[in-house]
Coordinates of C-alpha atoms and ligand atoms in Angstrom, one line a residue:
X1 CA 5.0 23.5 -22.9
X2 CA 4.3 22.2 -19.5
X3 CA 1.7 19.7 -18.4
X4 CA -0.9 20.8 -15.4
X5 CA -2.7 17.8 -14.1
X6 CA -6.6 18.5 -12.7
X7 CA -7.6 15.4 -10.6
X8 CA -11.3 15.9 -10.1
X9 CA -12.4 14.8 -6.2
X10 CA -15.5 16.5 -5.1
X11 CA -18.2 13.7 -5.3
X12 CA -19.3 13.1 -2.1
X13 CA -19.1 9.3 -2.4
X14 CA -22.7 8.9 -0.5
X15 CA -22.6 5.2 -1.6
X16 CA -19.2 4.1 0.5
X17 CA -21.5 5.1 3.9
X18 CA -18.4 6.9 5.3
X19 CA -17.6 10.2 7.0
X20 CA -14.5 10.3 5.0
X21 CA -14.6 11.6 1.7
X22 CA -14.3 9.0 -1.0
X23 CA -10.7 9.8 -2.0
X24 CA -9.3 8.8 1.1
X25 CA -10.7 5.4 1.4
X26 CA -7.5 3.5 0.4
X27 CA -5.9 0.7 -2.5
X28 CA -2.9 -1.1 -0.1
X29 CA -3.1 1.6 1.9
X30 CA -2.8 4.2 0.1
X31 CA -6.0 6.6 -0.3
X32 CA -7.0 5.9 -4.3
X33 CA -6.2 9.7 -4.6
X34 CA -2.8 9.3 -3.9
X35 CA -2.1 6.9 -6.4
X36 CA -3.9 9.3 -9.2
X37 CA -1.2 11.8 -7.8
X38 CA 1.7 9.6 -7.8
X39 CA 0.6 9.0 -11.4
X40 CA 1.1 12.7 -12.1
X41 CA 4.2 13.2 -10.1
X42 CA 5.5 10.1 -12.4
X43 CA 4.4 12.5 -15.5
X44 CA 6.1 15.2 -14.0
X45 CA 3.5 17.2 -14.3
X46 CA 4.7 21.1 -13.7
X47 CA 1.1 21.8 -11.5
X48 CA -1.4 19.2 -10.2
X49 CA -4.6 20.8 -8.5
X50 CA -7.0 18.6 -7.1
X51 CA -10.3 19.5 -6.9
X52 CA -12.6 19.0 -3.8
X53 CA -16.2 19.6 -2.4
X54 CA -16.4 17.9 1.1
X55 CA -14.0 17.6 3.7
X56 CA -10.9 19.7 2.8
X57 CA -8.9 20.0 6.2
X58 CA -9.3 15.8 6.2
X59 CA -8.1 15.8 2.8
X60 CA -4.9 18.0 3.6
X61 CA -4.6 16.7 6.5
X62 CA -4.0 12.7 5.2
X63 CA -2.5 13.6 1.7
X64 CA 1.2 14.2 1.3
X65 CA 0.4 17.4 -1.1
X66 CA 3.3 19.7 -1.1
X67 CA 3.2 20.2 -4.4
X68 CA -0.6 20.3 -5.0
X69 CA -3.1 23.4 -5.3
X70 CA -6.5 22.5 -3.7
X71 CA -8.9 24.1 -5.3
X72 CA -12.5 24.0 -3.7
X73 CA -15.9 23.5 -5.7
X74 CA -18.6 24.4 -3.6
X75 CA -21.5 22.9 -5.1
X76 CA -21.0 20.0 -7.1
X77 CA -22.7 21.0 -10.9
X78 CA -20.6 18.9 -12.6
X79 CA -17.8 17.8 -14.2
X80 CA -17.3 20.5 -16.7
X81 CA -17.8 23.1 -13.8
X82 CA -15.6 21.1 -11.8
X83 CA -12.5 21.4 -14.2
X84 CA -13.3 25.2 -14.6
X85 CA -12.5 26.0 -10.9
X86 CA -8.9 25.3 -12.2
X87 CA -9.3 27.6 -14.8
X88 CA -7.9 30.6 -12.6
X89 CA -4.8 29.6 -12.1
X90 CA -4.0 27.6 -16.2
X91 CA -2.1 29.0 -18.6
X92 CA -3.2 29.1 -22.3
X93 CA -0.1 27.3 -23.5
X94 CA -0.1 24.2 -20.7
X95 CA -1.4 21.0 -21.7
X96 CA -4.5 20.2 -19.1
X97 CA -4.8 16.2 -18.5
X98 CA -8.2 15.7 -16.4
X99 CA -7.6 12.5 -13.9
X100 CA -10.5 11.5 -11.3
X101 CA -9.7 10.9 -7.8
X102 CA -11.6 7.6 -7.3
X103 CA -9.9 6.3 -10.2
X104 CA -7.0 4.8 -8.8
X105 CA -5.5 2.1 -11.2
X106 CA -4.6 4.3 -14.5
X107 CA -0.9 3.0 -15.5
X108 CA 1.5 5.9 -16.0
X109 CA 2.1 4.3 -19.5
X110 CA -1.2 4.4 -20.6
X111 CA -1.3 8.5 -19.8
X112 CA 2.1 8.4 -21.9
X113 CA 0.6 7.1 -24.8
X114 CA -2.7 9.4 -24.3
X115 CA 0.1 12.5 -24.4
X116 CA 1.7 10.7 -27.5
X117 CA -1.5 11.2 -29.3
X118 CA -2.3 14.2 -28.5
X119 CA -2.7 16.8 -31.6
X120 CA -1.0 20.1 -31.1
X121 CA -4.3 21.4 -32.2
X122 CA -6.9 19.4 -30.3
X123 CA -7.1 16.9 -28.1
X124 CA -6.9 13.3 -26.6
X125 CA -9.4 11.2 -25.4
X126 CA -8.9 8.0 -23.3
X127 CA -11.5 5.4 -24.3
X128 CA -12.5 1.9 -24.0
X129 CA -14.8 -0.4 -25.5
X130 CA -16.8 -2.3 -22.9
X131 CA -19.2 -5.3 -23.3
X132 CA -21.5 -3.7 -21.1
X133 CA -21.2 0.3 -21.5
X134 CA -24.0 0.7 -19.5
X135 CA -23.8 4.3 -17.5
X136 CA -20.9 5.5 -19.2
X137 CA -20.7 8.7 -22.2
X138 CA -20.4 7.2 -25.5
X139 CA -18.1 7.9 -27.7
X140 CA -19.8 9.7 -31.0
X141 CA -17.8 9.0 -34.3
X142 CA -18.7 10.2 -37.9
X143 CA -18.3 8.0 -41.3
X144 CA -14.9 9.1 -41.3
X145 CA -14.1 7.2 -37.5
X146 CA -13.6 11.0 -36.3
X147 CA -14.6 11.5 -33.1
X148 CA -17.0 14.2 -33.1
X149 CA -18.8 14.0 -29.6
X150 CA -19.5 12.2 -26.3
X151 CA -22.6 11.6 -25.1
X152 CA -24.1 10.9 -21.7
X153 CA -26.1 7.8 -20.8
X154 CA -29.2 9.5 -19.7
X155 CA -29.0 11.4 -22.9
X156 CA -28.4 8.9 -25.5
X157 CA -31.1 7.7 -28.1
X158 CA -31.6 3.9 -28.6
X159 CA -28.9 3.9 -31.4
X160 CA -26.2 5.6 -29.0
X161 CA -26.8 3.6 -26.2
X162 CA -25.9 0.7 -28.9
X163 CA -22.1 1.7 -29.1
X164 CA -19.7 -0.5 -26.9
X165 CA -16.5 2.6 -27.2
X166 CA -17.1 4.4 -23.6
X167 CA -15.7 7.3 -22.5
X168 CA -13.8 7.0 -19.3
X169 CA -13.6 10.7 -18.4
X170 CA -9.8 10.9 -18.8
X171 CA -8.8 13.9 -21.2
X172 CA -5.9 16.0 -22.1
X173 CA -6.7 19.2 -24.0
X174 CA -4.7 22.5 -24.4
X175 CA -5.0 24.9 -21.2
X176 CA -6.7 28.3 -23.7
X177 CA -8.7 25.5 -25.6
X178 CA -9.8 23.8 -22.8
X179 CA -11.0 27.4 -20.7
X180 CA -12.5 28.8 -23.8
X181 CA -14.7 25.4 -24.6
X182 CA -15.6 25.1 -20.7
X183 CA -17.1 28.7 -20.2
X184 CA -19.6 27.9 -22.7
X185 CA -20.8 24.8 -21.1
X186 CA -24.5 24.9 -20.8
X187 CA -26.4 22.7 -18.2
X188 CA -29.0 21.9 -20.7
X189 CA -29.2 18.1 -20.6
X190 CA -31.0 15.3 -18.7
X191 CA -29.1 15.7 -15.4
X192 CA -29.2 19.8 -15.3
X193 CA -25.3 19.7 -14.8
X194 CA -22.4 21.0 -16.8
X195 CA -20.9 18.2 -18.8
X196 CA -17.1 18.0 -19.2
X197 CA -18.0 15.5 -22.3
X198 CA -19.1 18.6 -24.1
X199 CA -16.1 19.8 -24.6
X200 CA -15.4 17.1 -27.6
X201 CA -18.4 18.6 -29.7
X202 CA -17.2 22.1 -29.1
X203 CA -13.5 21.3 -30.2
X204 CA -14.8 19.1 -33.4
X205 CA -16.8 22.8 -33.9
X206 CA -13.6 24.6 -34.1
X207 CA -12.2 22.0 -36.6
X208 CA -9.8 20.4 -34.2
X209 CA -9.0 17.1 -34.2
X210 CA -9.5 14.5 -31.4
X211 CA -7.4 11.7 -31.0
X212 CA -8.0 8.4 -28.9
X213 CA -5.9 6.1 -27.1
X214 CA -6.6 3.2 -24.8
X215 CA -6.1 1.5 -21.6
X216 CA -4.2 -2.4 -21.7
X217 CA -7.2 -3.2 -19.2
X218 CA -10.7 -2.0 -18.1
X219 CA -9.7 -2.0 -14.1
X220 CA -7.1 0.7 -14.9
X221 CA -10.5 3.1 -15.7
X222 CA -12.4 2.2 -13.3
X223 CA -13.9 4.0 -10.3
X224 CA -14.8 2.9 -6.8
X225 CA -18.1 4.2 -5.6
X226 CA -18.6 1.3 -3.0
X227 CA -16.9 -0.6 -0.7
X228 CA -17.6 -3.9 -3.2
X229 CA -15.8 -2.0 -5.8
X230 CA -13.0 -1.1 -3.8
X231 CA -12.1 -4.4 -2.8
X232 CA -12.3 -5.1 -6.7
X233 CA -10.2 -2.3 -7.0
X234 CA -7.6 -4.2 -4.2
X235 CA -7.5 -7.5 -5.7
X236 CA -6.7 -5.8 -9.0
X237 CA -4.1 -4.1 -7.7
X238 CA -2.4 -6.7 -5.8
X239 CA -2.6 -9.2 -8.5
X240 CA -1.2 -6.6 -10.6
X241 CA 1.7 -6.2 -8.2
X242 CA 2.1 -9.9 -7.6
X243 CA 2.8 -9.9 -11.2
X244 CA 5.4 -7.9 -11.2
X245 CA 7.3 -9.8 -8.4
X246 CA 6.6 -12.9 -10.2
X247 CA 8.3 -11.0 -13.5
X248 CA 11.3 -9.9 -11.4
X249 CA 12.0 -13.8 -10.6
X250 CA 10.0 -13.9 -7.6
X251 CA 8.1 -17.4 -6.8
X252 CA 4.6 -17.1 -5.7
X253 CA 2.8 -20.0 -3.9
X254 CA -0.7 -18.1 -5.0
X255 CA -0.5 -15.0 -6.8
X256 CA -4.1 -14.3 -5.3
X257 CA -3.2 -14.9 -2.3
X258 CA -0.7 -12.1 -1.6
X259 CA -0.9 -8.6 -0.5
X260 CA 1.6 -5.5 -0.9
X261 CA 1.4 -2.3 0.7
X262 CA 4.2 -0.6 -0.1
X263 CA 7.6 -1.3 -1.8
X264 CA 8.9 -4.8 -2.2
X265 CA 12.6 -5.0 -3.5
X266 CA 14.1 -9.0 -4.5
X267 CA 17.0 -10.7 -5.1
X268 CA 16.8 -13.6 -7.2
X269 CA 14.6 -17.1 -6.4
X270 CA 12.9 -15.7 -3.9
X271 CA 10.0 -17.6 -2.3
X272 CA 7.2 -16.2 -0.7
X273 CA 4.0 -18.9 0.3
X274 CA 0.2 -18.1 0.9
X275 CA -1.4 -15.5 2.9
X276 CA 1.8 -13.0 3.6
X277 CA 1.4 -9.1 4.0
X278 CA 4.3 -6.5 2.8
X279 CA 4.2 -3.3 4.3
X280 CA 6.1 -0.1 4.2
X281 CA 10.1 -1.0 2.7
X282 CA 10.7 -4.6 2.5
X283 CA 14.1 -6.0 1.3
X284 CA 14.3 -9.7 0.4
X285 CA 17.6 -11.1 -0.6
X286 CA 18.4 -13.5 -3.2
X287 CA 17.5 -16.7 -1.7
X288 CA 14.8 -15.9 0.9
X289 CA 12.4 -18.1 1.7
X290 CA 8.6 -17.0 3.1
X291 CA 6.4 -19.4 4.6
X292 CA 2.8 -18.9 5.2
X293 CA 1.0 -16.1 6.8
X294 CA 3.9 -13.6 7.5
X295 CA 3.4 -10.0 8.3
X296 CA 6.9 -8.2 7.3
X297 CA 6.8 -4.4 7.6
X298 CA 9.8 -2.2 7.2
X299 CA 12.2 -4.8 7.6
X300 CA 15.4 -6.3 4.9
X301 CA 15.9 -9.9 5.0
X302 CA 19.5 -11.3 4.0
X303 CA 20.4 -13.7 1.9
X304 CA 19.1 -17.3 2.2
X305 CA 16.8 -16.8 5.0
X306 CA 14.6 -18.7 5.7
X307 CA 11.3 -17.3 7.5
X308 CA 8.8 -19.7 8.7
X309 CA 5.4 -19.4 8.3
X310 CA 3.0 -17.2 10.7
X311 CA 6.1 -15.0 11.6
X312 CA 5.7 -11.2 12.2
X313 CA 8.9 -9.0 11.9
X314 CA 8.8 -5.0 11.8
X315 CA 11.2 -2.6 11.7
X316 CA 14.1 -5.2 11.7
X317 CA 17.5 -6.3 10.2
X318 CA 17.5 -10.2 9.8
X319 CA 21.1 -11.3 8.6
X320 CA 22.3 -13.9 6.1
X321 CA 21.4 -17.5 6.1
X322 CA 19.2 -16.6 9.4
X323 CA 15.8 -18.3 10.3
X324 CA 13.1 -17.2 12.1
X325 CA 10.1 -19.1 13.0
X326 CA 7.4 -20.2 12.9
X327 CA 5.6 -18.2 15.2
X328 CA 8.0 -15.9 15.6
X329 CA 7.9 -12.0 16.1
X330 CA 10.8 -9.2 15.6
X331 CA 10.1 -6.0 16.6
X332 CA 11.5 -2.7 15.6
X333 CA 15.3 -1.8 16.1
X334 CA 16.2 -5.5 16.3
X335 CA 19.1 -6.8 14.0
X336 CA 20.1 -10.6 13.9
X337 CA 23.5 -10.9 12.7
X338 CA 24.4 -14.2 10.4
X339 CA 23.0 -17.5 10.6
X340 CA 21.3 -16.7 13.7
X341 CA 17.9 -18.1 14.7
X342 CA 14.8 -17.5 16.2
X343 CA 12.2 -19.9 17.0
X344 CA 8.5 -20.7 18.1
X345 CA 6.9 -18.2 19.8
X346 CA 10.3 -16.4 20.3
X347 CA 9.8 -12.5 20.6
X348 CA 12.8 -10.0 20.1
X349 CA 12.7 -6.1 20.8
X350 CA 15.5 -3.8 20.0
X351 CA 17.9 -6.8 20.4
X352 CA 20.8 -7.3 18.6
X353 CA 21.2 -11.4 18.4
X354 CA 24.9 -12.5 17.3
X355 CA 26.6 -14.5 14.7
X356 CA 25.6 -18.4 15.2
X357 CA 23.0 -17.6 18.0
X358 CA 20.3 -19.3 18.9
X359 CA 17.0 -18.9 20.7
X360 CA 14.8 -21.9 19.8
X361 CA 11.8 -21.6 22.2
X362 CA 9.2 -19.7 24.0
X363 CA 11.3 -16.6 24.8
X364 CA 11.3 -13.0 25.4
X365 CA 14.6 -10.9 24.2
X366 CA 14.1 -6.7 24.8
X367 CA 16.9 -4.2 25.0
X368 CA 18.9 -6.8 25.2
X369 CA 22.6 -7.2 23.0
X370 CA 23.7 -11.0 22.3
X371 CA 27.5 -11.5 21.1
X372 CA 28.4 -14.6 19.0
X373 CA 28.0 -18.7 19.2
X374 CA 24.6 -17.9 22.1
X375 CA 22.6 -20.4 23.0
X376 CA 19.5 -19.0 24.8
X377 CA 17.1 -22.0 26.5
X378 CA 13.5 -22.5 26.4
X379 CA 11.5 -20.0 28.6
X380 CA 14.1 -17.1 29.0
X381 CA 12.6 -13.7 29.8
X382 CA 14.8 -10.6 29.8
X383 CA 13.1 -9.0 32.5
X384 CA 14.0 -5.1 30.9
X385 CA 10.7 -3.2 33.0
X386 CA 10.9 -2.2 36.4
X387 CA 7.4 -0.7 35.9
X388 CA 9.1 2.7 35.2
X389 CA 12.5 2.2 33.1
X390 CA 13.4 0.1 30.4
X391 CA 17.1 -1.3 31.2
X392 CA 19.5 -3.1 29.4
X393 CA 20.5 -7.2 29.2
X394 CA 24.2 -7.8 27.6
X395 CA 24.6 -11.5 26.8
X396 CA 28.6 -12.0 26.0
X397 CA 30.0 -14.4 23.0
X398 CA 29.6 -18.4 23.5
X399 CA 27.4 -17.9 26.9
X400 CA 24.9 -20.6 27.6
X401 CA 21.3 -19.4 29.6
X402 CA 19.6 -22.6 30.9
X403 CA 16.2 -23.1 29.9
X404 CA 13.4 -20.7 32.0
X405 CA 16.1 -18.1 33.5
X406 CA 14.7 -14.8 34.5
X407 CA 17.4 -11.9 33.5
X408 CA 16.9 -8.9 35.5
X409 CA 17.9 -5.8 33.7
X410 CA 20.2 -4.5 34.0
X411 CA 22.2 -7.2 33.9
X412 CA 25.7 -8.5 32.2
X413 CA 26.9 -12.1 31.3
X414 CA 30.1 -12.9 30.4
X415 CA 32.4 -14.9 27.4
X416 CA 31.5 -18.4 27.9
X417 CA 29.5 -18.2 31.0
X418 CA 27.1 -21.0 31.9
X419 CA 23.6 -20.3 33.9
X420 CA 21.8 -23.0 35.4
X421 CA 18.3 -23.8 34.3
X422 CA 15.2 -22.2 36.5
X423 CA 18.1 -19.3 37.3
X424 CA 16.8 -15.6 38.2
X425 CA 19.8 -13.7 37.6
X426 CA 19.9 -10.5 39.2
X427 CA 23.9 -10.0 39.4
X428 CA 26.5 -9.8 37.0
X429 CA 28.0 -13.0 36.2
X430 CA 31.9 -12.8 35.4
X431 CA 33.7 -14.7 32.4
X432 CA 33.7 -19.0 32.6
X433 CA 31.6 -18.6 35.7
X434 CA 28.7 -20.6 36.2
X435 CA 25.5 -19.1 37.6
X436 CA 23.1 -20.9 39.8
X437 CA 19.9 -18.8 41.3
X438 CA 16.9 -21.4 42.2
X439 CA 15.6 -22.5 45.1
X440 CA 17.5 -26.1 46.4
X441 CA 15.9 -29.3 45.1
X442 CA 14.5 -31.6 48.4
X443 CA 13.2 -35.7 48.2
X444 CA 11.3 -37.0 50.4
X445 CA 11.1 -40.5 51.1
X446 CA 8.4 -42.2 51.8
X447 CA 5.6 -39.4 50.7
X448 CA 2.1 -40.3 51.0
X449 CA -0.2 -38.5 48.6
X450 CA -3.2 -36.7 49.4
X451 CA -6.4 -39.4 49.4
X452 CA -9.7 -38.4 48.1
X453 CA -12.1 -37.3 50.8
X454 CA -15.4 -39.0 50.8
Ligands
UD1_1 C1 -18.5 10.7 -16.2 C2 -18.5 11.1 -17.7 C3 -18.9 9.9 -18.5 C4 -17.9 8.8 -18.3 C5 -17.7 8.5 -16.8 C6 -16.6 7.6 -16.6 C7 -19.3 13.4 -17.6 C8 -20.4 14.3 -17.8 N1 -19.5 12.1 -17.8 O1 -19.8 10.3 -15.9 O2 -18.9 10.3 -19.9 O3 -18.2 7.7 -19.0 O4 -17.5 9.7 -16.0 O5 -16.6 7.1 -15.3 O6 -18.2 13.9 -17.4 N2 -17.1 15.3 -9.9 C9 -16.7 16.5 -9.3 N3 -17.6 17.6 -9.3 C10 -18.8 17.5 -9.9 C11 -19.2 16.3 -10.6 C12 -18.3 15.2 -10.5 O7 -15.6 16.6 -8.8 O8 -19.5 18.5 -9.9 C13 -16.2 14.2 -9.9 C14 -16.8 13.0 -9.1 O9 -16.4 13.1 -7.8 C15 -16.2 11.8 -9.9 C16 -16.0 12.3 -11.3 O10 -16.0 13.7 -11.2 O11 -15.0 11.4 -9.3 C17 -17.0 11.8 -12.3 O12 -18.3 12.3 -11.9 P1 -19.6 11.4 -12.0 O13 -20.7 12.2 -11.6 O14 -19.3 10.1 -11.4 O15 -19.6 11.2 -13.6 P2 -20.3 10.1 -14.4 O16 -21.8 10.3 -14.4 O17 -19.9 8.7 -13.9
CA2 CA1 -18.7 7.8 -12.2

């Protein structure tokens, strides 16, 4: 038997006030759909067809969907008639789980144990009992505790509207059960639309059993339909993922005060303080140390470093026992080798910085290759744009650049050469050589300054 996943996403979402369908609008991100269909991936499901009404060519367009079947309902007449446009292309002996788009927080474990209570001969219902069930189905159960219906808010007589078990819209059921029970849907309710809930009484009708399970919390079944409940959605999510770090040994400053999108692998005692964003692939050795208000994106940290706080580093390789910061920003195809260091206000483009170097202050590295034991001064600018080409700065082991050089791509110093502060290097400078470029210093004696006029 295989599993088919139908992730219902054709409600036009009026309420976010957005050209772009509901779905999209993301969770760290990622648009809440995708999450519903990494859920189903992480079932590996055999099919997952998602179902839309408004903007289809966006929806291909920003969803990585290989392996999904888009299946279009034209008119939206609910969510019974919604599942049926998948009926086509089901077979009798899958097992159909219904997931909703704008749902984005539903554990993979929690649509385990829903499949682990499944009866071969009916089906599972996911629900949840809510202090306030106001607006969902309820959950209809006989003396027996059998659940023998769902129904809707707007239909529900004082005494139904008193039960607290909701129905959260997430379902498995067998794919012949499922087609059978949905082409006899009838629109004859309070809202004129074709109920997906209906399909519990017609099963209990047929003497099949429904089982229930339930989610470990309510934010895993719940739905964004505004932009309030989306950044509910967010902060659930992240403190849900700041969790996890915090399980895996990681040391959080402030839990709420952290946000991940994307993957963050860890060492052990890891520390990360307040306000920090993780994006994309992040690697952070045993031993790292965060500090306030860092952006890292795509980048592995080695072991022990230490970044200071409102540093920004993308795309980058920073080495063992390295520190960068604070203020400081690495941009994409830069490595720094061991124990080297970055300071304020320090910027690094595709640079590679050597073992033991150093470049404390208020300096600009691009296209640039440092060798070991470097010490760049305050102020130095690789100059590596003519205004057309990009060209290339190589910095040889145990050099010293004075404080405020200019090096003018392309350009080459050597082992162990020295270059006076205030230099604007231009040539080549061989090994042990210093390098002097700056205009000569003058006194004059006896100067008289400038006297206010009247
Ligand atoms: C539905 C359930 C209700 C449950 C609640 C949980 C029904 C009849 N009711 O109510 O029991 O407590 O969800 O949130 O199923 N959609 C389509 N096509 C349609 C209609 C809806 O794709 O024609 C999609 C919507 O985009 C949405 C989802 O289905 O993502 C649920 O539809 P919605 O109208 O919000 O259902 P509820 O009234 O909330
Ligand atoms: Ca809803």
């Amino acid at each position: 038997m295989s599993l088919s996943v139908v992730i219902l996403a054709a409600g036009k979402g009026t309420r976010m006030r957005s050209a772009l369908p509901k779905v999209l609008h993301t969770v760290a991100d990622k648009p809440m759909v995708s999450h519903v269909i990494d859920a189903a991936r992480c079932l590996n499901a055999e099919s997952i067809y998602l179902v839309y009404g408004f903007g289809g060519d966006i929806l291909k367009a920003n969803i990585n969907g290989d392996d999904l079947t888009f299946v279009e309902q034209k008119e939206q007449l609910g969510t019974g008639h919604a599942v049926d446009m998948a009926s086509p292309y089901i077979n009798d002996s899958d097992d159909v789980l219904v997931l909703y788009g704008d749902v984005p927080l539903t554990k993979v474990s929690t649509l385990e144990s829903l499949i682990s209570v499944k009866p071969e001969d009916g089906m599972a219902l996911l629900t949840v009992n809510l202090n306030d069930p106001t607006g969902y189905g309820r959950i209809i159960r006989d003396t027996e505790n059998k659940v023998t219906g769902i129904v809707e808010q707007k239909d529900a007589n004082e005494e139904q509207l008193a039960i607290s078990e909701a129905n959260t819209g997430i379902l498995l059921a067998n794919g012949g059960d499922l087609k059978r029970w949905l082409a006899n849907l009838s629109n004859d309710n309070a809202q004129g639309e074709y109920y997906l809930t209906d399909i519990i009484a017609a099963c209990h009708h047929e003497g099949k059993t429904i089982t229930t399970a339930h989610p470990e919390t309510e934010v895993e079944v719940e739905g964004a339909n505004n932009r309030v409940q989306l950044a509910a959605l967010e902060r659930a999510f992240q403190l849900r993922e700041a969790e996890a770090l915090m399980l895996n040994g990681a040391s959080l400053r402030d839990p709420n005060r952290i946000d991940i999108r994307g993957k963050i692998l860890i060492g052990e005692e890891v520390q990360i303080d307040v306000n920090c964003i993780f994006e994309g692939e992040v690697v952070l050795a045993s031993g790292v140390a965060i500090g306030a208000n860092c952006i890292l994106k795509d980048c592995t940290i080695g072991e022990n470093a230490v970044i200071k706080p409102n540093s920004i580093i993308e795309g980058a390789v920073v080495g063992d026992e390295c520190s960068v910061g604070p203020f400081a920003r690495i941009r994409p195809d830069s490595v720094m080798n061991r124990d080297s260091h970055i300071g304020n206000f320090v910027e690094m483009k595709k640079t590679i910085l050597g073992e033991g170097s150093k470049s404390g202050h208020l300096t600009y590295l691009g296209d640039t290759t440092v060798g070991k034991n470097v010490n760049i001064g305050a102020g130095t600018i690789t100059c590596n744009y003519d205004g057309m080409n990009k060209s290339q700065t190589i910095i040889d082991d145990d050099a010293f650049i004075g404080s405020n050089s200019s090096l003018v791509a392309p350009v080459f110093v050597g082992t162990t050469a020295t270059i006076g502060a205030g230099s604007v290097i231009s040539k080549d400078v061989g090994n042990d050589e210093l390098a002097i470029a700056r205009g000569k210093q003058r006194n004059i004696k006896g100067w008289q300054r400038p006297i206010k006029n009247s």
